[in-house]
Coordinates of C-alpha atoms and ligand atoms in Angstrom, one line a residue:
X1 CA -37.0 19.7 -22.4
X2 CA -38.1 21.1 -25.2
X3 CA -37.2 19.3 -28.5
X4 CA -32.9 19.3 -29.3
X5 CA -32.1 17.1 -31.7
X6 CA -28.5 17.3 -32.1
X7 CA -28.3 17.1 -28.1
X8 CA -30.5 14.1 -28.5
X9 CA -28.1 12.4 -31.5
X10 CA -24.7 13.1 -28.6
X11 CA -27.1 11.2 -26.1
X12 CA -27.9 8.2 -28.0
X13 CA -24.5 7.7 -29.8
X14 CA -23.3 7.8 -26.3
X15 CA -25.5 5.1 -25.1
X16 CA -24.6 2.9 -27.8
X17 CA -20.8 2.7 -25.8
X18 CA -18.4 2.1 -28.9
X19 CA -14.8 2.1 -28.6
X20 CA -13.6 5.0 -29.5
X21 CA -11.0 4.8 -31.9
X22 CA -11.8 8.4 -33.4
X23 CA -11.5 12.5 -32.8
X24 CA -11.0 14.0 -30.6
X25 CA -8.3 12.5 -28.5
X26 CA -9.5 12.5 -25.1
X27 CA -12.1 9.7 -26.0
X28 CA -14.8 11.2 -23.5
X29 CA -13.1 9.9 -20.7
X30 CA -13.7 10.7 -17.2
X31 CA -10.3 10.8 -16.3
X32 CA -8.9 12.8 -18.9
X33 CA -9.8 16.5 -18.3
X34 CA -11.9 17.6 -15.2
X35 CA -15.1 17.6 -15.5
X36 CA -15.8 21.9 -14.5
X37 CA -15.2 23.3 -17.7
X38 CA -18.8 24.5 -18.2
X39 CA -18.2 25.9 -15.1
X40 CA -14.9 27.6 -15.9
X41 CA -16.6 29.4 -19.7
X42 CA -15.3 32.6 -18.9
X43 CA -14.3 35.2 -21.5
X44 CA -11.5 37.9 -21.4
X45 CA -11.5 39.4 -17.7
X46 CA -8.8 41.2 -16.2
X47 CA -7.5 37.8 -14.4
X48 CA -7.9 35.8 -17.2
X49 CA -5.7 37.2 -19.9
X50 CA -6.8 37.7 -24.2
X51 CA -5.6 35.6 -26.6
X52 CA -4.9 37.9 -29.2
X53 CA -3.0 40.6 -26.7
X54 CA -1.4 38.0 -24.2
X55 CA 0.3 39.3 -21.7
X56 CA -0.7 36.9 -18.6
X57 CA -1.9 33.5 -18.1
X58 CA -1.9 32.8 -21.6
X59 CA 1.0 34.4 -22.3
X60 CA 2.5 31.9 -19.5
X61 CA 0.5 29.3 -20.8
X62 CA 1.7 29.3 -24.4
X63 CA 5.4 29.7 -23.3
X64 CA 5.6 26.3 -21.0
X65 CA 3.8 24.9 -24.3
X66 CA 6.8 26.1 -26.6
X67 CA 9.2 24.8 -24.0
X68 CA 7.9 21.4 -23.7
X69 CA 8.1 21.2 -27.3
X70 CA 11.0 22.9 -27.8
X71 CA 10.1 25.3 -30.1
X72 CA 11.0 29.5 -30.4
X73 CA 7.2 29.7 -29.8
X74 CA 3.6 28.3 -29.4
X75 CA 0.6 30.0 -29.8
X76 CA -2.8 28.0 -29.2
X77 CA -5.6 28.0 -31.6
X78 CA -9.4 27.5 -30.3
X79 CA -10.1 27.5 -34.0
X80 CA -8.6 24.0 -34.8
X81 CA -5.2 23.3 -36.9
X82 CA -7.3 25.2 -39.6
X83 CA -6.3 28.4 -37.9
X84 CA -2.5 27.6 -37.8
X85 CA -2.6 26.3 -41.2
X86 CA -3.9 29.9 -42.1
X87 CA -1.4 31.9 -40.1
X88 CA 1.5 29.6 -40.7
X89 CA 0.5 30.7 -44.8
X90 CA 0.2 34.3 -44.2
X91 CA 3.7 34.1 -42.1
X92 CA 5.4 32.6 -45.0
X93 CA 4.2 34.5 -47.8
X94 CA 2.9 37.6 -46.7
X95 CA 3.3 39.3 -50.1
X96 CA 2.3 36.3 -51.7
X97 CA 3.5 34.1 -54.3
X98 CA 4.1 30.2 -54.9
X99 CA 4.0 27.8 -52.5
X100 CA 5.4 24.7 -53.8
X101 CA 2.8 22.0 -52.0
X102 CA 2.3 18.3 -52.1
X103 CA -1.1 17.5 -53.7
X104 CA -2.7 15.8 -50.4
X105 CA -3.0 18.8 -49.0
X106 CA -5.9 19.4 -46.8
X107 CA -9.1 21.5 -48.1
X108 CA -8.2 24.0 -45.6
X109 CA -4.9 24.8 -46.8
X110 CA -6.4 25.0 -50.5
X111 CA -8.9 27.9 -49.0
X112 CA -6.3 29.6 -47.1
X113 CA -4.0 30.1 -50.2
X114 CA -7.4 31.0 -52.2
X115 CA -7.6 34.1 -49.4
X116 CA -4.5 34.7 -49.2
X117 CA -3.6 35.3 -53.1
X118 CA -1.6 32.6 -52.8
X119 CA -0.3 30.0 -56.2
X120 CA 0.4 26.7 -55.4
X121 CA 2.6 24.8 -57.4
X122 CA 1.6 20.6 -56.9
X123 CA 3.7 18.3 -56.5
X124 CA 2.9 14.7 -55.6
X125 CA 3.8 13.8 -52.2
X126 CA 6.4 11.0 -53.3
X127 CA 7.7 13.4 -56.0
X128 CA 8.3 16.4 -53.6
X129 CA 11.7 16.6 -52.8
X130 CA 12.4 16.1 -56.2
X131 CA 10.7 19.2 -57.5
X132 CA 12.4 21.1 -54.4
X133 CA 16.0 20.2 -55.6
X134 CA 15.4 20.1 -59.3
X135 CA 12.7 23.2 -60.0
X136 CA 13.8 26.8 -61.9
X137 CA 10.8 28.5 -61.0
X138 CA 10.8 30.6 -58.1
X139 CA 8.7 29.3 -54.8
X140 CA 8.6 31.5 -51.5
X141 CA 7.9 28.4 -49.3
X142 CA 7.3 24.7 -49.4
X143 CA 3.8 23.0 -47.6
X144 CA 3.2 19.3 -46.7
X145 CA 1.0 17.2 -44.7
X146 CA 3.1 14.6 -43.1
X147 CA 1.4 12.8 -41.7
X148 CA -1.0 12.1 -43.7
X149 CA -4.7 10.7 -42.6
X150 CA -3.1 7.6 -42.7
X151 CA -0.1 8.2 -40.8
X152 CA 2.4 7.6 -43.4
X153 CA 5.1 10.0 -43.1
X154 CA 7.4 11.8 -45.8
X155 CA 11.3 12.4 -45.4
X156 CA 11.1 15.7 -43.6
X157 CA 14.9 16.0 -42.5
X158 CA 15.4 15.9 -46.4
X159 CA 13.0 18.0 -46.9
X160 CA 14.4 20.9 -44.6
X161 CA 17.7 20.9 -45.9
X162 CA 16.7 21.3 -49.6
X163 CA 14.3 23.9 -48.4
X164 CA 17.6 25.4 -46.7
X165 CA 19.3 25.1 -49.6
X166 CA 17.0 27.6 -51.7
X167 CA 16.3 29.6 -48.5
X168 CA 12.2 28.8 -48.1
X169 CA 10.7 28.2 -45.4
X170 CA 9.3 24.2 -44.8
X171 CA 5.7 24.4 -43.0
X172 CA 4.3 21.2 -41.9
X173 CA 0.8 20.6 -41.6
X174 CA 0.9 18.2 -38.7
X175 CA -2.4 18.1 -37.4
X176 CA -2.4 14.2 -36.9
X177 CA 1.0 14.3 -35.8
X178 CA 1.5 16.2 -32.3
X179 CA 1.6 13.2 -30.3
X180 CA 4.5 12.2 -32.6
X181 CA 6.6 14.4 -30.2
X182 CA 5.9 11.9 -27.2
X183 CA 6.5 8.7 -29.4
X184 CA 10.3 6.3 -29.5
X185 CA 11.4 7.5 -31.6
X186 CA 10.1 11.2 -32.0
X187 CA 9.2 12.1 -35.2
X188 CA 7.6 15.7 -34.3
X189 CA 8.2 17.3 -37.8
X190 CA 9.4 20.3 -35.4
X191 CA 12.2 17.9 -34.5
X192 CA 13.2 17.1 -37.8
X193 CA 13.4 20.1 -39.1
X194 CA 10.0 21.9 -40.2
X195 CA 10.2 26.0 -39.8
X196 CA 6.5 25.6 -38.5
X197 CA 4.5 22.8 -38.1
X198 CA 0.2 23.1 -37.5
X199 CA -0.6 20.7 -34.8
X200 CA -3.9 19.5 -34.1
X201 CA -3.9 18.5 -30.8
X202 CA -7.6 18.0 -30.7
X203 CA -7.7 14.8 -32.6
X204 CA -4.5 13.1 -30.6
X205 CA -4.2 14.5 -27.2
X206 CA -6.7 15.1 -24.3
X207 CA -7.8 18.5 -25.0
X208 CA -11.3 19.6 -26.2
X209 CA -12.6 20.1 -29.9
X210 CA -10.7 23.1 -31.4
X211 CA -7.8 23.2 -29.6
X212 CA -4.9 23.3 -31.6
X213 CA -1.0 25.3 -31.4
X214 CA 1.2 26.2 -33.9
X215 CA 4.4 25.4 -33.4
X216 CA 7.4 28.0 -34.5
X217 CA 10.9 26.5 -34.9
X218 CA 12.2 29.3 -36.6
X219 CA 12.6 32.8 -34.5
X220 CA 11.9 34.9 -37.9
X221 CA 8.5 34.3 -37.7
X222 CA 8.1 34.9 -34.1
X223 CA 7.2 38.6 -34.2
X224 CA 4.4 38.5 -36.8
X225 CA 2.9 35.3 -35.4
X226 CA 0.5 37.0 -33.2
X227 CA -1.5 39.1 -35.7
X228 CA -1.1 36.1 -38.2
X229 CA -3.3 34.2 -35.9
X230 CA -5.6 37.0 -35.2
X231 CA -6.0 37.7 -39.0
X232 CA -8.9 34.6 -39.2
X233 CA -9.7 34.0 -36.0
X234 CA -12.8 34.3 -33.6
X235 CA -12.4 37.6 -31.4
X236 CA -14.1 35.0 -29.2
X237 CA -11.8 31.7 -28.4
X238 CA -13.4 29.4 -26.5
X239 CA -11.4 29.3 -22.5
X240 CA -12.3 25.8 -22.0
X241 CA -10.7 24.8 -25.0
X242 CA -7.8 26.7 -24.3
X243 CA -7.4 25.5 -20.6
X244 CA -7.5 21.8 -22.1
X245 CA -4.2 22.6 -24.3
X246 CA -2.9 23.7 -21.4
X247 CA -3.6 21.0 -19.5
X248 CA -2.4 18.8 -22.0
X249 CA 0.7 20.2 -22.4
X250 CA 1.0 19.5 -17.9
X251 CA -0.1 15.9 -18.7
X252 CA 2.7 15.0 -21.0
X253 CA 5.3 17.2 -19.4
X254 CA 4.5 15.1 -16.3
X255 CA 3.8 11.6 -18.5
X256 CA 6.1 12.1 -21.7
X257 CA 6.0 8.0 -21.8
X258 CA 2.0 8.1 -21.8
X259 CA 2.3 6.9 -25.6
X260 CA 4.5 3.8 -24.9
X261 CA 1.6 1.3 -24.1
X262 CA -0.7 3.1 -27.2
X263 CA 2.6 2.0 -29.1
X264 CA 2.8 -1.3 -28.0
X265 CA -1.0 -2.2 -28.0
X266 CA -1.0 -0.3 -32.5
X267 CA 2.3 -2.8 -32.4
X268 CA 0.3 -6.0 -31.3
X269 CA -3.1 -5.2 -33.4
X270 CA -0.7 -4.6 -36.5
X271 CA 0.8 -8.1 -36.0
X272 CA -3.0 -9.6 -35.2
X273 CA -4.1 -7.4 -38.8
X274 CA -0.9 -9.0 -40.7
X275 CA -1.7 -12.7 -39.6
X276 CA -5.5 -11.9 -41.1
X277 CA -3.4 -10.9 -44.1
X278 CA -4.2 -7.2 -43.5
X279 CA -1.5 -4.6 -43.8
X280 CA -0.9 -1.6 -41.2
X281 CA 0.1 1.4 -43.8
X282 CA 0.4 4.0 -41.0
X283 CA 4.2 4.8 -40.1
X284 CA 3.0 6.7 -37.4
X285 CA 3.6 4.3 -34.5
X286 CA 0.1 5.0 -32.3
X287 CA -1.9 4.8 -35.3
X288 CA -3.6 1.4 -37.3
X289 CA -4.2 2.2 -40.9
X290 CA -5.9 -1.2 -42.2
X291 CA -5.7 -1.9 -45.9
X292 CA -8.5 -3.8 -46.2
X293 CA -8.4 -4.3 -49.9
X294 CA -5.8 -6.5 -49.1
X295 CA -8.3 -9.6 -48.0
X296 CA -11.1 -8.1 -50.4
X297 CA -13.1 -5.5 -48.4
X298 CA -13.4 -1.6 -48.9
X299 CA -12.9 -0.2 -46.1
X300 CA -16.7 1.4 -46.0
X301 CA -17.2 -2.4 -46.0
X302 CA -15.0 -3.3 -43.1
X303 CA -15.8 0.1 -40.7
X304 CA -19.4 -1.7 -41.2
X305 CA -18.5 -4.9 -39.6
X306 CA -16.5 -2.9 -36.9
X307 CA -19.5 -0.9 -36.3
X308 CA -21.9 -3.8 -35.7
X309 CA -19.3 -5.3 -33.3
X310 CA -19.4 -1.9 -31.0
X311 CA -15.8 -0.2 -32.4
X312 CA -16.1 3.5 -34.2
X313 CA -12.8 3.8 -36.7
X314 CA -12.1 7.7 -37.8
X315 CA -12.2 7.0 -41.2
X316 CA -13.2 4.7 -44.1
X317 CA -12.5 4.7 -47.4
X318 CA -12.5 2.0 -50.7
X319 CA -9.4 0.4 -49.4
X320 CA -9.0 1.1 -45.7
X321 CA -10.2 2.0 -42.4
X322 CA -8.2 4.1 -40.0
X323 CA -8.1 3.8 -35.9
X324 CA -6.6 6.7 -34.2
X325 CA -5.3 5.6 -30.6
X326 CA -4.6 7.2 -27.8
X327 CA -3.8 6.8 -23.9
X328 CA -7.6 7.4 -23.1
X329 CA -8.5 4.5 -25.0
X330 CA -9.4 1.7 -22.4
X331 CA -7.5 -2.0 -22.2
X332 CA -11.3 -3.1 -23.3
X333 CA -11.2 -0.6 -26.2
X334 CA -8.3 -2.4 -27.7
X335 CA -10.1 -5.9 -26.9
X336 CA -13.2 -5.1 -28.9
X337 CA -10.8 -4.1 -32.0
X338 CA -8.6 -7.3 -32.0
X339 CA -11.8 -9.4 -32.1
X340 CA -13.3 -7.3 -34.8
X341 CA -10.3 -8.3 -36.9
X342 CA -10.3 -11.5 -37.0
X343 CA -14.1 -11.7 -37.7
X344 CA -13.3 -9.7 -40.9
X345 CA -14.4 -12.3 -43.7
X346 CA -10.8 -12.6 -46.0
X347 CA -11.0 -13.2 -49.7
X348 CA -9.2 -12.5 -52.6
X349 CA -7.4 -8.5 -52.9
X350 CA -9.2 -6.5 -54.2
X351 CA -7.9 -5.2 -57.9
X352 CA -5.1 -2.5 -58.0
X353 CA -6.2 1.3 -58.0
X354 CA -5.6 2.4 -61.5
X355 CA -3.0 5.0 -61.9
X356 CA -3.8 8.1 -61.1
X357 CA -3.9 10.9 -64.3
X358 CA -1.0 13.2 -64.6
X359 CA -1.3 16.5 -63.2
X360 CA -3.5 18.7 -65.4
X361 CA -2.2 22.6 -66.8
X362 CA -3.2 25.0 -64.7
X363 CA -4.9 28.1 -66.9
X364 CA -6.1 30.1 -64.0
X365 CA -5.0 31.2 -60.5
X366 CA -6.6 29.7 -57.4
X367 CA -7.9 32.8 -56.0
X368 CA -9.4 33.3 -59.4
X369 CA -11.3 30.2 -59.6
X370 CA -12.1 30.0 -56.3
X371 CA -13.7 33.4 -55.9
X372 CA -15.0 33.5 -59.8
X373 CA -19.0 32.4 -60.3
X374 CA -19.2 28.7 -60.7
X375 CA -21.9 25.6 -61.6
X376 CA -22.0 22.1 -61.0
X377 CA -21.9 20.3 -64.6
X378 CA -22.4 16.5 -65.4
X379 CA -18.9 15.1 -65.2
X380 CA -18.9 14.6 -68.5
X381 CA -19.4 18.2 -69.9
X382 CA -17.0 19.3 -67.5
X383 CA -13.8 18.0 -69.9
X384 CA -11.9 21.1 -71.4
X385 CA -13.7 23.2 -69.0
X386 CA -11.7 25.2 -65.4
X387 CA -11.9 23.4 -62.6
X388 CA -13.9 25.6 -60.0
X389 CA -13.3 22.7 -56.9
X390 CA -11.3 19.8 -55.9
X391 CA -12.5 16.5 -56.9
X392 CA -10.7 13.8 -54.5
X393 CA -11.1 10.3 -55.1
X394 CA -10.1 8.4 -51.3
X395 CA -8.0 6.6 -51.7
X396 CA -5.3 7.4 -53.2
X397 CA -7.0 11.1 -50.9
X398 CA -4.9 13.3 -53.8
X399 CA -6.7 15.8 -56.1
X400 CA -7.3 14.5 -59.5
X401 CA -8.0 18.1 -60.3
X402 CA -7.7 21.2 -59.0
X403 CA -9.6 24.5 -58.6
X404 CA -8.2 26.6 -61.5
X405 CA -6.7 23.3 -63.5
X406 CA -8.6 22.2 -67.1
X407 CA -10.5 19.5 -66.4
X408 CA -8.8 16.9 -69.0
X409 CA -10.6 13.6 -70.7
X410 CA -8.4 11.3 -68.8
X411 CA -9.4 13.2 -65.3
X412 CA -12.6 12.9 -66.5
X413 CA -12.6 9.0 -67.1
X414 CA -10.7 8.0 -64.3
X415 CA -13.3 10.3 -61.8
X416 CA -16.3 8.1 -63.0
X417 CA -14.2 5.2 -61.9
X418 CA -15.0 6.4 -58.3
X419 CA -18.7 7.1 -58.4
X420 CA -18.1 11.2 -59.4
X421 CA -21.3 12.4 -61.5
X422 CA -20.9 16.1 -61.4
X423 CA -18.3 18.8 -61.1
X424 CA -18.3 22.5 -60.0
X425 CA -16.7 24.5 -63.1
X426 CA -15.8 28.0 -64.3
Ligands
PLP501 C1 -4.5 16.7 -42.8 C2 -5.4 17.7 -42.1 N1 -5.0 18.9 -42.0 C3 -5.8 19.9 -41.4 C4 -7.0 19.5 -40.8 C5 -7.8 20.6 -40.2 O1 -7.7 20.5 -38.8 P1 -8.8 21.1 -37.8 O2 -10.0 20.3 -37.9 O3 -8.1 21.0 -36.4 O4 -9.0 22.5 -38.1 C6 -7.4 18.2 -40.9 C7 -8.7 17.8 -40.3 O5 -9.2 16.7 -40.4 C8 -6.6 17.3 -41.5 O6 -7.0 16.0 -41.6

């Protein structure tokens, strides 16, 4: 074969046989989606149904989807959570306005408002439900990630009934959460109370790269859901991807208790982690969220060590390493993990983060800054200056500034902390 090097890099990593305790959910296992798919790449035929007109098979599809989660409707995405994020957005707010939105949000959501017209008004993630009850200014709908990359979850029945309270819609981006429908107890932010959550099965469930539904709990968005989705999607969707959601959804529906061993087995490595003097942050029950600062590692550090000894985490940051885990991963999987803990060299904590600035003013919109010409200054001469990106220190993974926010001394100061040399500005 002629030279393919990205074919090549799938080929080696796969010979190196880690455990697999990343995206996407299925783990390459053999046993958890058949093997024909190539085989089955078709396109819109007259026996296959279109995603954007369904009327058929999908159609059919969708609505066992929406049943076993037990929402007014579910529409599949072959263009990721991204996708639902987008529509979910448009649904919302489709003459605009404020979305009142915890600061962790995902990049995604950021550009979606940007193209949409959209103003988001930030809110830290613990402060949130504050703002809801206790803000004068008007907000169309409220947006949070829960949960978060690190599985920690916010208060989402509280959430929906203030958001009740000043008739707004609460939309949910759930993407590391749909398995959280399958878990004791549930904690599907559908379930709790979310008008819409974006679910990315992709990264828990055993369904191919892409796949993703948005889930409608509330039948006012129904009608306008369709066209929402179509609005930034590929006229192309990928069927393979879409016959793996639906496959998934006939795998739980026939094994809704194929998360009780992943829940025992995060419940045993959290109690190995805590006698090694590491914490599990994650309150997502199928999910281990190290804090590794806790026996003087980063977590860049840690995911190293893991790495040598044959285990891939999803993500490493300064202070933690996250493991996402599903029923594909193997009894040996789990094995290769607990060992790696306990070779972790422990010493002291690492220090506290420092406090993280308060939010800067916004001078202005999104859209604007977004969409407005831009350059990448030293850090330094950015301060006074409009913030024409995100700059996200990880952890905490929230915003010090925002596109469209000044870029103040004390944002400034605390981004060199982290390494940051140079910032995108108005
Ligand atoms: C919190 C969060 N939201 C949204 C997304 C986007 O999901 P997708 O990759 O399925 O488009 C991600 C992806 O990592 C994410 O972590």
């Amino acid at each position: 074969m002629t030279e393919a090097p990205l074919y090549t890099a799938l080929l080696q990593h796969q010979e190196k046989h880690m455990a697999p305790f990343h995206t996407p959910g299925h783990k390459c296992a053999p046993n958890a989606l058949p093997t024909n798919l190539l085989r089955l790449d078709y396109t819109e035929l007259p026996d296959t149904d279109s995603l954007f007109e369904a009327s058929g098979a999908i159609l059919q599809a969708e609505k066992l989807a929406a049943s076993l989660f037990g929402a007014k409707r579910t529409l599949f995405s072959a263009g990721g959570c991204s996708l639902c994020i987008q529509a979910m957005l448009r649904l919302a707010c489709p003459s605009g306005g404020t979305v009142l939105c915890a600061r962790n949000a995902h990049r995604t959501a950021v550009n979606a408002m940007a193209l949409l017209g959209l103003q988001p008004l930030w809110a830290m993630p613990n402060n949130i439900l504050y703002v809801l009850n206790n803000s004068t200014k008007s907000i169309n709908a409220c947006y949070v990630t829960s949960p978060d990359y690190y599985g920690r979850l916010l208060n989402i029945p509280a959430l929906a009934q203030a958001c009740k309270h000043r008739h707004i819609p609460l939309l949910v981006d759930n993407a590391h959460g749909t398995q959280l429908a399958f878990t004791n107890p549930d904690l599907h932010p559908l379930h709790l109370g979310a008008d819409m959550t974006a679910d990315s099965a992709h990264k828990t469930l055993n369904v191919l790269t892409g796949g993703a539904w948005l889930q409608i709990g509330n039948p006012r968005y129904v009608p306008g859901a369709k066209s929402a989705m179509s609005l930034f999607a590929s006229t192309s969707p990928s069927y393979p991807i879409m016959a793996s959601l639906d496959l998934a959804r006939a795998f739980l529906q026939e094994h809704p208790e194929a998360f009780t061993p992943v829940q025992q087995q995060v419940q045993h490595l959290e109690q190995a982690a805590a006698a090694h003097g590491i914490t599990n942050v994650s309150d997502d029950p199928t999910r281990l969220s190290l804090r590794t600062s806790d026996i003087g590692l980063t977590g860049a550090q840690a995911a190293e060590i893991f790495r040598q000894n044959g285990v891939e985490p999803e993500m490493a940051d300064g202070g933690y390493v996250v493991f996402i885990c599903t029923p594909w991963n193997t009894a040996e999987n789990y094995r290769r993990l607990e060992k790696t803990i306990a070779l972790l060299p422990a010493g002291k904590p690492l220090p506290k983060l420092p406090e993280l600035p308060e939010l800067p003013p916004v001078r202005i919109p999104l859209r604007k800054a977004v969409f407005s010409p831009s350059r990448s200054v030293p850090l330094k001469q950015a301060v006074g200056r409009i913030a024409a990106e995100a700059a996200c220190p990880c952890p905490p993974g929230i915003p010090v500034v925002m596109p469209g926010e000044e870029v103040t001394a004390q944002a400034v100061e605390f981004l060199s902390g982290y390494g940051f040399f140079s910032l995108r500005v108005l």
